Amino acid sequence: MSSSDARPLRRTALDAVHRSLGATMTDFAGWDMPLRYGSEREEHLAVRTKAGLFDLSHMGEITVTGPQAAAVLDHALVGNIASVALGRARYTMICRADGGILDDLIVYRTAETTYLVVANAANAQVVLDALTERAAGFDAEVRDDRDAYALIAIQGPASPAVLASLTDAGLDGLKYYAGLPGTVAGVPALIARTGYTGEDGFELFVAPEHAVRLWQALSEAGEDAGVVPCGLSCRDTLRLEAGMPLYGHELTTELTPFDAGLGRVVKFDKEGDFVGREALLAAAERAEKNPPRVLVGLVAEGRRVPRAGYPVVAGGEVIGEVTSGAPSPTLGKPIAMAYVDAAHAAPGTPGVGVDIRGSHEPYQVVALPFYKRQK
């Protein structure tokens, strides 16, 4: 922390656990978070083949409750939240009036008139402020619940069996993007079948004072199954392989959902007006007439790793820009996501490369995601 910083880094309820495990810590959105515990490649592969434990307590939880909670969220967000069934969740976005993406979110309907909105750590305050402002005049309360939750994820093919050994909750009937209240290792939790790795898994919302007990119980129950603690570094390579966007990379205020290829999350047919509607209608029409750059996958033919901001080139011209890049432990090659001109977006398009410090490295254009788990 520099002397000019006003605040020290925030620490999660699991901070002492991370340090006892020898984690390399890093500043992420004002939080002191584990980057890795040992080999990020081994952590990544553990999630793909067994399971990994993640501390995600830096995420921003905001509760919207009251008779008009659904109406507030339908007005504030681009999705149709009123249609979310009790116990289900929905991926959606919050946009500015000009259509630019403020954040991508998951909204859980936890009770008849109560919703849990989960924002990215870096945008939590922005989302809280926007929801509070947009709720004016509605019979609903917007509550900052960031300090009310710790969030632990267990992700990977072994995660259902490990979690089932610690809970009586009906995991077999719990669908993807659904959540139910239950008890895990004696700890009250919202058990959600969501995640950001491309694997089956669960995110467990608990009171911070129960986080250490739950983490230790999951670690012990998963020891024979090969469950390992995992940091933010492998979370990033996992989501990249799964083709999942990251705010600040694939999603920004400069892009609308239609520019990002995610226009499907915008529901123009829902009841009432919503913030950004007119701008997003115009963006949809523009995208129909003149396709924007398309988010594609790139796989290296060589060993050099592309990074965010590197130009994508073809025929001596810049045709796009890398948004995320990393070595892929699963593919054994460097990969990237990039926005490229529509004329060069088809898988197998020849002659595409990435300008890596003046050297044009050849890359193959592929469809996203790079990796899809076997059902």
GROMACS .gro file of N, CA, C and O in nm, residues 80 207 285:
model
   12
   80ASN      N    1  -3.491  -0.975  -1.729
   80ASN     CA    2  -3.627  -0.987  -1.677
   80ASN      C    3  -3.619  -1.061  -1.543
   80ASN      O    4  -3.623  -1.184  -1.538
  207ALA      N    5  -2.223  -1.673   0.691
  207ALA     CA    6  -2.180  -1.563   0.777
  207ALA      C    7  -2.028  -1.569   0.793
  207ALA      O    8  -1.971  -1.678   0.802
  285GLU      N    9  -2.994  -0.242  -3.315
  285GLU     CA   10  -3.015  -0.214  -3.458
  285GLU      C   11  -2.882  -0.196  -3.530
  285GLU      O   12  -2.863  -0.246  -3.641
   0.00000   0.00000   0.00000
